[in-house]
Short mmCIF file of C-alpha atoms in Angstrom, two decimals:
data_model
loop_
_atom_site.label_atom_id
_atom_site.label_comp_id
_atom_site.label_asym_id
_atom_site.label_seq_id
_atom_site.Cartn_x
_atom_site.Cartn_y
_atom_site.Cartn_z
CA MET L 7 40.63 10.65 65.03
CA LYS L 8 41.05 11.97 61.56
CA SER L 9 38.06 13.00 59.38
CA LEU L 10 37.05 11.52 56.06
CA HIS L 11 37.68 14.94 54.50
CA SER L 12 41.24 15.12 55.63
CA VAL L 13 42.24 11.53 54.55
CA ALA L 14 40.13 10.99 51.47
CA PRO L 15 42.64 12.62 49.20
CA THR L 16 45.50 10.53 50.40
CA LEU L 17 43.59 7.29 50.10
CA SER L 18 42.61 8.10 46.52
CA ARG L 19 46.09 9.21 45.47
CA HIS L 20 48.28 6.58 47.09
CA TYR L 21 46.09 3.63 47.45
CA GLY L 22 43.47 4.08 44.71
CA ILE L 23 40.68 3.81 47.21
CA ARG L 24 37.72 5.84 46.25
CA MET L 25 34.61 6.01 48.66
CA ALA L 26 31.99 7.44 46.33
CA GLY L 27 28.83 8.24 48.17
CA ILE L 28 30.45 8.12 51.59
CA THR L 29 30.21 11.59 53.32
CA HIS L 30 31.85 10.93 56.80
CA PHE L 31 33.44 8.30 59.19
CA SER L 32 31.14 6.86 61.72
CA HIS L 33 32.86 8.61 64.50
CA GLU L 34 32.14 12.00 63.01
CA LYS L 35 28.38 11.72 63.31
CA THR L 36 25.93 9.63 65.27
CA ILE L 37 25.62 6.08 64.06
CA GLY L 38 22.24 4.80 63.21
CA MET L 39 21.12 2.52 66.07
CA ASP L 40 17.78 1.15 67.12
CA SER L 41 18.17 2.95 70.43
CA SER L 42 19.14 6.25 68.78
CA PRO L 43 16.38 8.75 68.58
CA SER L 44 17.89 10.32 65.50
CA TYR L 45 20.85 9.93 63.29
CA SER L 46 22.54 11.17 60.18
CA PRO L 47 23.16 8.90 57.26
CA VAL L 48 26.59 7.75 56.23
CA THR L 49 25.80 7.48 52.49
CA ALA L 50 24.65 10.15 50.11
CA PRO L 51 20.95 11.26 50.26
CA ASN L 52 18.45 9.18 48.34
CA SER L 53 15.35 10.41 46.82
CA GLY L 54 13.73 7.13 45.77
CA VAL L 55 14.22 3.96 43.87
CA PRO L 56 15.78 3.73 40.40
CA ALA L 57 13.44 4.87 37.60
CA ILE L 58 13.51 1.39 35.94
CA VAL L 59 11.82 0.06 39.05
CA GLY L 60 8.76 2.27 38.46
CA SER L 61 8.67 1.62 34.74
CA THR L 62 7.18 -0.94 32.40
CA ILE L 63 6.93 -1.51 28.60
CA ASP L 64 3.52 -1.98 27.12
CA PRO L 65 3.04 -5.35 25.31
CA GLN L 66 1.35 -3.84 22.37
CA VAL L 67 3.65 -2.75 19.55
CA ILE L 68 2.50 0.49 17.83
CA ARG L 69 3.55 0.39 14.17
CA SER L 70 3.75 3.26 11.70
CA ILE L 71 0.65 3.75 9.50
CA VAL L 72 1.14 3.00 5.73
CA THR L 73 -1.26 3.45 2.95
CA PRO L 74 -3.32 0.31 2.15
CA THR L 75 -2.50 -1.84 -0.79
CA LYS L 76 -5.91 -2.04 -2.68
CA SER L 77 -4.98 -2.88 -6.34
CA GLU L 78 -5.77 -6.57 -6.19
CA GLU L 79 -9.00 -5.75 -4.15
CA ILE L 80 -10.24 -3.38 -6.84
CA TYR L 81 -9.00 -4.99 -10.06
CA GLY L 82 -8.90 -8.62 -8.97
CA ALA L 83 -5.81 -10.96 -8.75
CA VAL L 84 -5.07 -13.97 -10.80
CA GLN L 85 -2.07 -16.36 -10.77
CA LYS L 86 -0.23 -16.44 -14.22
CA GLY L 87 2.88 -18.09 -15.48
CA SER L 88 5.74 -19.35 -13.29
CA LEU L 89 9.27 -18.46 -12.49
CA GLU L 90 10.29 -20.68 -15.51
CA GLN L 91 7.72 -19.14 -17.89
CA ARG L 92 8.33 -15.42 -17.56
CA ILE L 93 6.12 -14.45 -20.64
CA VAL L 94 2.44 -15.06 -20.77
CA TYR L 95 0.52 -14.67 -24.07
CA PHE L 96 -2.96 -13.72 -23.85
CA PRO L 97 -5.12 -14.72 -26.99
CA PHE L 98 -7.60 -12.15 -28.38
CA SER L 99 -10.10 -13.39 -31.08
CA GLU L 100 -12.25 -11.20 -33.44
CA ASN L 101 -15.05 -12.71 -35.24
CA LEU L 102 -15.29 -11.53 -38.89
CA GLY L 103 -17.87 -12.15 -41.60
CA SER L 104 -19.81 -10.75 -44.51
CA VAL L 105 -23.08 -11.70 -46.22
CA ALA L 106 -24.44 -11.51 -49.69
CA ALA L 107 -27.80 -12.04 -51.41
CA TYR L 108 -28.83 -15.72 -51.50
CA GLY L 109 -28.42 -17.76 -54.69
CA ASP L 110 -28.47 -21.41 -55.09
CA PHE L 111 -25.18 -21.52 -56.89
CA SER L 112 -23.53 -18.33 -55.40
CA ASP L 113 -20.24 -18.64 -53.43
CA ALA L 114 -20.58 -15.06 -52.12
CA GLY L 115 -20.20 -14.37 -48.23
CA GLN L 116 -17.75 -15.56 -45.93
CA VAL L 117 -16.91 -15.72 -42.09
CA GLY L 118 -13.64 -16.26 -40.21
CA ALA L 119 -11.80 -15.15 -37.17
CA ASN L 120 -8.72 -13.09 -36.46
CA VAL L 121 -6.49 -14.08 -33.41
CA ASN L 122 -3.76 -12.07 -31.90
CA TRP L 123 -1.57 -12.90 -28.95
CA GLU L 124 -0.72 -10.04 -26.57
CA PRO L 125 2.37 -10.76 -24.36
CA ARG L 126 3.14 -9.74 -20.77
CA GLU L 127 6.55 -10.01 -19.12
CA ALA L 128 7.23 -11.10 -15.50
CA PHE L 129 9.31 -9.02 -13.09
CA ILE L 130 10.82 -10.64 -9.94
CA TRP L 131 11.91 -8.56 -6.99
CA GLN L 132 13.64 -9.39 -3.72
CA THR L 133 14.90 -8.12 -0.32
CA TRP L 134 17.03 -9.42 2.63
CA MET L 135 16.18 -10.07 6.12
CA GLN L 136 19.02 -10.27 8.60
CA TYR L 137 19.29 -10.40 12.45
CA GLY L 138 21.77 -11.40 15.28
CA ASP L 139 21.72 -13.29 18.45
CA MET L 140 22.46 -10.43 20.59
CA GLU L 141 19.98 -7.96 19.17
CA THR L 142 17.18 -10.57 19.14
CA SER L 143 17.95 -11.33 22.83
CA MET L 144 18.04 -7.61 23.71
CA MET L 145 14.63 -6.97 21.89
CA GLY L 146 13.18 -10.08 23.55
CA ALA L 147 14.07 -8.57 26.93
CA ALA L 148 11.99 -5.55 25.88
CA SER L 149 9.04 -7.74 24.94
CA ILE L 150 9.63 -7.34 21.08
CA GLY L 151 9.52 -10.29 18.89
CA TRP L 152 12.25 -9.01 16.73
CA VAL L 153 12.54 -11.93 14.07
CA ASN L 154 8.77 -11.50 13.64
CA GLU L 155 9.14 -7.84 13.20
CA ILE L 156 11.83 -8.26 10.62
CA ARG L 157 9.61 -10.78 8.66
CA GLN L 158 6.73 -8.52 8.68
CA SER L 159 8.77 -5.68 7.35
CA ALA L 160 9.83 -7.90 4.59
CA ALA L 161 6.14 -8.93 3.71
CA LEU L 162 5.03 -5.30 3.86
CA THR L 163 7.93 -4.03 1.68
CA MET L 164 7.22 -6.59 -0.93
CA ASN L 165 3.42 -6.19 -1.09
CA LYS L 166 3.90 -2.25 -1.31
CA GLN L 167 6.13 -2.90 -4.31
CA HIS L 168 3.74 -5.33 -5.79
CA ASN L 169 0.87 -2.83 -5.45
CA LEU L 170 2.88 -0.02 -7.06
CA ILE L 171 3.71 -2.35 -10.03
CA ASN L 172 0.06 -3.28 -10.38
CA LEU L 173 -0.94 0.39 -10.61
CA PHE L 174 1.92 1.93 -12.71
CA GLY L 175 3.77 -0.96 -14.36
CA ILE L 176 7.47 -0.85 -14.93
CA GLU L 177 9.07 1.46 -17.70
CA GLY L 178 11.00 -0.45 -20.22
CA LYS L 179 9.13 -3.71 -19.78
CA ASN L 180 5.99 -4.99 -21.36
CA LEU L 181 4.39 -4.88 -18.00
CA ARG L 182 1.35 -2.34 -17.61
CA GLY L 183 -0.37 -0.62 -14.82
CA ALA L 184 -4.04 -0.27 -14.20
CA LEU L 185 -3.95 3.62 -14.17
CA ASN L 186 -1.39 4.27 -17.05
CA ASP L 187 -1.86 1.30 -19.46
CA PRO L 188 -1.13 2.90 -22.87
CA ASP L 189 -3.86 0.81 -24.39
CA LEU L 190 -6.55 2.38 -22.23
CA PRO L 191 -8.70 4.92 -24.40
CA PRO L 192 -7.92 8.64 -24.05
CA SER L 193 -9.14 10.18 -20.66
CA ILE L 194 -11.76 12.94 -20.60
CA GLN L 195 -11.89 16.18 -18.61
CA PRO L 196 -14.12 17.05 -15.75
CA THR L 197 -17.25 19.27 -16.40
CA PRO L 198 -17.20 22.92 -15.43
CA LYS L 199 -18.60 23.45 -11.96
CA ALA L 200 -19.63 26.59 -9.78
CA GLY L 201 -17.12 27.40 -7.22
CA SER L 202 -16.90 29.83 -4.38
CA GLY L 203 -17.09 33.46 -5.35
CA GLY L 204 -18.65 32.77 -8.73
CA LYS L 205 -15.60 31.03 -10.07
CA THR L 206 -15.67 28.15 -12.61
CA VAL L 207 -13.86 25.01 -11.24
CA THR L 208 -13.36 21.50 -12.18
CA ALA L 209 -11.80 19.77 -9.03
CA TRP L 210 -14.23 18.10 -6.79
CA THR L 211 -12.76 19.77 -3.72
CA ASP L 212 -13.54 23.27 -5.09
CA THR L 213 -17.27 22.84 -4.93
CA GLY L 214 -19.83 21.23 -2.56
CA ASP L 215 -22.64 20.75 -5.00
CA PRO L 216 -23.45 16.94 -5.47
CA VAL L 217 -25.30 17.61 -8.66
CA ALA L 218 -22.20 19.17 -10.21
CA LEU L 219 -20.21 15.90 -9.37
CA LEU L 220 -23.00 13.74 -10.80
CA ALA L 221 -22.29 15.48 -14.10
CA ASP L 222 -18.88 14.15 -14.16
CA ILE L 223 -20.10 10.60 -13.44
CA LEU L 224 -22.68 10.98 -16.27
CA ALA L 225 -19.97 12.09 -18.61
CA LEU L 226 -17.82 9.12 -17.67
CA PHE L 227 -20.72 6.74 -18.19
CA GLN L 228 -21.51 8.18 -21.52
CA THR L 229 -17.90 7.83 -22.71
CA LEU L 230 -17.98 4.17 -21.52
CA ASN L 231 -21.27 3.31 -23.05
CA ILE L 232 -20.00 4.66 -26.51
CA GLN L 233 -16.78 2.75 -26.21
CA LEU L 234 -18.78 -0.44 -25.50
CA GLN L 235 -21.34 0.35 -28.18
CA GLY L 236 -24.30 -0.36 -26.04
CA ASN L 237 -23.05 -3.44 -24.08
CA ILE L 238 -23.83 -1.88 -20.80
CA ASP L 239 -26.70 0.19 -19.36
CA MET L 240 -27.32 2.01 -16.07
CA ASN L 241 -28.35 -1.24 -14.33
CA SER L 242 -25.12 -2.93 -15.32
CA ASP L 243 -22.34 -3.97 -12.74
CA LEU L 244 -19.76 -1.06 -12.76
CA VAL L 245 -16.84 -0.03 -10.53
CA LEU L 246 -16.17 3.54 -9.84
CA VAL L 247 -12.57 4.28 -8.66
CA ILE L 248 -12.09 7.65 -6.95
CA PRO L 249 -8.96 8.93 -5.04
CA SER L 250 -9.09 8.26 -1.29
CA GLU L 251 -8.70 11.95 -0.62
CA LEU L 252 -12.07 12.63 -2.18
CA SER L 253 -13.96 10.22 0.01
CA GLN L 254 -15.59 13.20 1.90
CA THR L 255 -17.44 14.33 -1.36
CA LEU L 256 -19.68 11.24 -1.13
CA VAL L 257 -21.49 12.97 1.71
CA TYR L 258 -22.01 16.16 -0.16
CA THR L 259 -25.67 17.11 0.36
CA ASN L 260 -28.16 18.72 -1.94
CA SER L 261 -30.95 21.18 -0.95
CA PHE L 262 -33.31 18.24 -0.18
CA GLY L 263 -30.95 16.51 2.04
CA ILE L 264 -29.81 13.85 -0.18
CA THR L 265 -26.17 12.89 -0.23
CA PHE L 266 -23.96 12.40 -3.34
CA ASN L 267 -23.66 8.68 -2.45
CA ASP L 268 -27.40 8.33 -2.34
CA ILE L 269 -27.65 9.99 -5.64
CA LEU L 270 -25.28 7.61 -7.30
CA LYS L 271 -26.94 4.60 -5.69
CA LYS L 272 -30.17 5.59 -7.13
CA ALA L 273 -28.84 6.38 -10.64
CA PHE L 274 -26.57 3.29 -10.80
CA PRO L 275 -28.02 0.73 -8.40
CA ASN L 276 -25.29 -1.83 -9.23
CA MET L 277 -22.33 0.42 -9.02
CA ASN L 278 -19.52 -0.44 -6.51
CA ILE L 279 -17.70 2.77 -5.34
CA VAL L 280 -14.10 2.04 -4.11
CA THR L 281 -11.22 4.41 -3.01
CA LEU L 282 -7.61 4.21 -4.27
CA PRO L 283 -4.85 6.26 -2.45
CA GLU L 284 -2.59 6.17 -5.55
CA ALA L 285 -5.32 7.82 -7.73
CA GLY L 286 -5.02 11.19 -5.74
CA LEU L 287 -2.55 13.97 -5.41
CA SER L 288 -1.44 13.07 -1.97
CA MET L 289 0.55 10.09 -3.31
CA ASN L 290 2.65 12.40 -5.63
CA GLY L 291 6.43 12.39 -5.20
CA GLY L 292 7.11 8.67 -5.42
CA ASN L 293 7.42 6.19 -8.47
CA GLY L 294 4.55 6.25 -10.59
CA SER L 295 3.08 9.41 -9.15
CA LEU L 296 0.28 11.39 -10.95
CA LYS L 297 0.08 15.06 -11.80
CA GLN L 298 -3.60 15.19 -11.48
CA ARG L 299 -6.19 13.20 -9.65
CA VAL L 300 -7.63 10.23 -11.67
CA MET L 301 -11.12 8.68 -11.60
CA GLN L 302 -12.05 5.42 -13.54
CA LEU L 303 -15.25 3.79 -14.29
CA PHE L 304 -15.25 0.24 -15.77
CA ALA L 305 -17.31 -2.70 -16.23
CA PRO L 306 -15.71 -5.65 -14.46
CA VAL L 307 -17.30 -8.41 -16.59
CA ILE L 308 -18.78 -8.33 -20.07
CA ASP L 309 -20.27 -11.57 -21.73
CA GLY L 310 -18.96 -13.56 -18.78
CA VAL L 311 -15.36 -12.52 -19.39
CA GLU L 312 -13.53 -10.55 -16.69
CA THR L 313 -12.40 -7.17 -18.07
CA VAL L 314 -9.30 -6.59 -15.95
CA PHE L 315 -7.15 -8.44 -13.38
CA THR L 316 -3.66 -8.02 -11.67
CA ALA L 317 -1.46 -11.01 -12.47
CA PHE L 318 0.97 -12.52 -10.05
CA ILE L 319 3.32 -15.48 -10.22
CA SER L 320 4.26 -15.77 -6.54
CA LYS L 321 3.02 -13.85 -3.60
CA LEU L 322 6.04 -14.52 -1.31
CA ILE L 323 8.92 -16.97 -1.40
CA MET L 324 11.09 -17.37 1.70
CA HIS L 325 14.26 -18.71 0.37
CA ARG L 326 16.78 -20.78 2.53
CA LEU L 327 17.86 -19.40 5.87
CA GLU L 328 21.62 -18.72 5.85
CA THR L 329 23.07 -19.39 9.35
CA TYR L 330 26.40 -17.69 10.57
CA SER L 331 28.22 -17.83 13.93
CA THR L 332 25.93 -15.30 15.68
CA SER L 333 23.63 -14.00 12.96
CA TYR L 334 21.15 -15.16 10.35
CA ARG L 335 19.96 -13.87 6.93
CA GLN L 336 17.21 -14.92 4.55
CA LYS L 337 16.09 -13.69 1.12
CA ALA L 338 12.48 -13.10 0.19
CA SER L 339 11.16 -12.66 -3.28
CA GLN L 340 7.98 -11.86 -5.20
CA ALA L 341 7.08 -11.98 -8.96
CA GLY L 342 4.19 -10.44 -10.94
CA MET L 343 3.05 -9.19 -14.29
CA GLY L 344 1.26 -5.99 -13.43
CA THR L 345 -2.29 -5.32 -14.55
CA VAL L 346 -3.97 -6.94 -17.66
CA TRP L 347 -6.82 -5.03 -19.23
CA LYS L 348 -8.43 -7.76 -21.46
CA ARG L 349 -10.78 -5.14 -22.65
CA PRO L 350 -9.39 -1.70 -22.35
CA MET L 351 -12.27 -0.16 -23.94
CA ALA L 352 -14.41 -1.26 -20.89
CA CYS L 353 -12.72 1.40 -18.85
CA ALA L 354 -13.42 5.21 -18.94
CA THR L 355 -10.84 7.57 -17.30
CA MET L 356 -11.33 11.25 -16.03
CA VAL L 357 -8.34 13.34 -15.17
CA GLY L 358 -8.33 16.45 -12.93
CA VAL L 359 -11.18 15.77 -10.63
#
């Protein structure tokens, strides 16, 4: 009888018969029988089961890390206007008056008020979500809720844009940012500090002395107190905004084992210290980036009136779902007016920390 090696080329060439994995005919080697003490396999050697049999997909989806959106948490958020009313006017009133020596028949002395209306424009932005039947089914087979992932991406993208507008505004529109509003008073520079090697430095990361950092906070408070003409004191409610990349400076310790954070809490018992990623150099390179680190100190409320807030028209609008033969798409939109400083003089800014 002929061997597989001799007839395989003829079978393949003339009849299209390909016996992949077959190494020999049964008569060439012993056939595997229950009574046979040993035998050689007819098929190709096998080292185990397919890899997929020994694999699984973890049910927890690991998402990429993004910077937190903290503008509304720090400066507050208020709904203003509507999609039809895209300009909001904020009235500002100033009380005026003069006095004169009293006289029964004197008309001297007069009081009044001056009112101005400060406008803010709205900006509306959008993005699209789209997905198909096949990709949704395939992702589902891999334990991924694809439609949910797409919608979460839309919400995250919109919120990141909203946060950026709240902090830096939009150039060319009457829509301001919390960090660069042109109505904010001029910023001040950090105080000189002793760095390593006897050098004089200003950046917080170039020194480890909490007392030197306290000098910057006191300079900020002095500036704010002068701007508000004594309407605050060291027991007033205050918010200190520092770059997130300077968070470690709060644990700088003096020779008595007291941290910088403890020093601040003792000097300003009602101060709330918050961190903002966009106030630091690590966020440079994108829209609204800063050339130097920024620190702010502001009084959130004066005479019962809030000092600052971020204004939104709509948090998220999911528009009509468009259905096609094997796919879907949907538009999402948001609208806001940036940050409104009702009293810009209630904020002091330091650049270069």
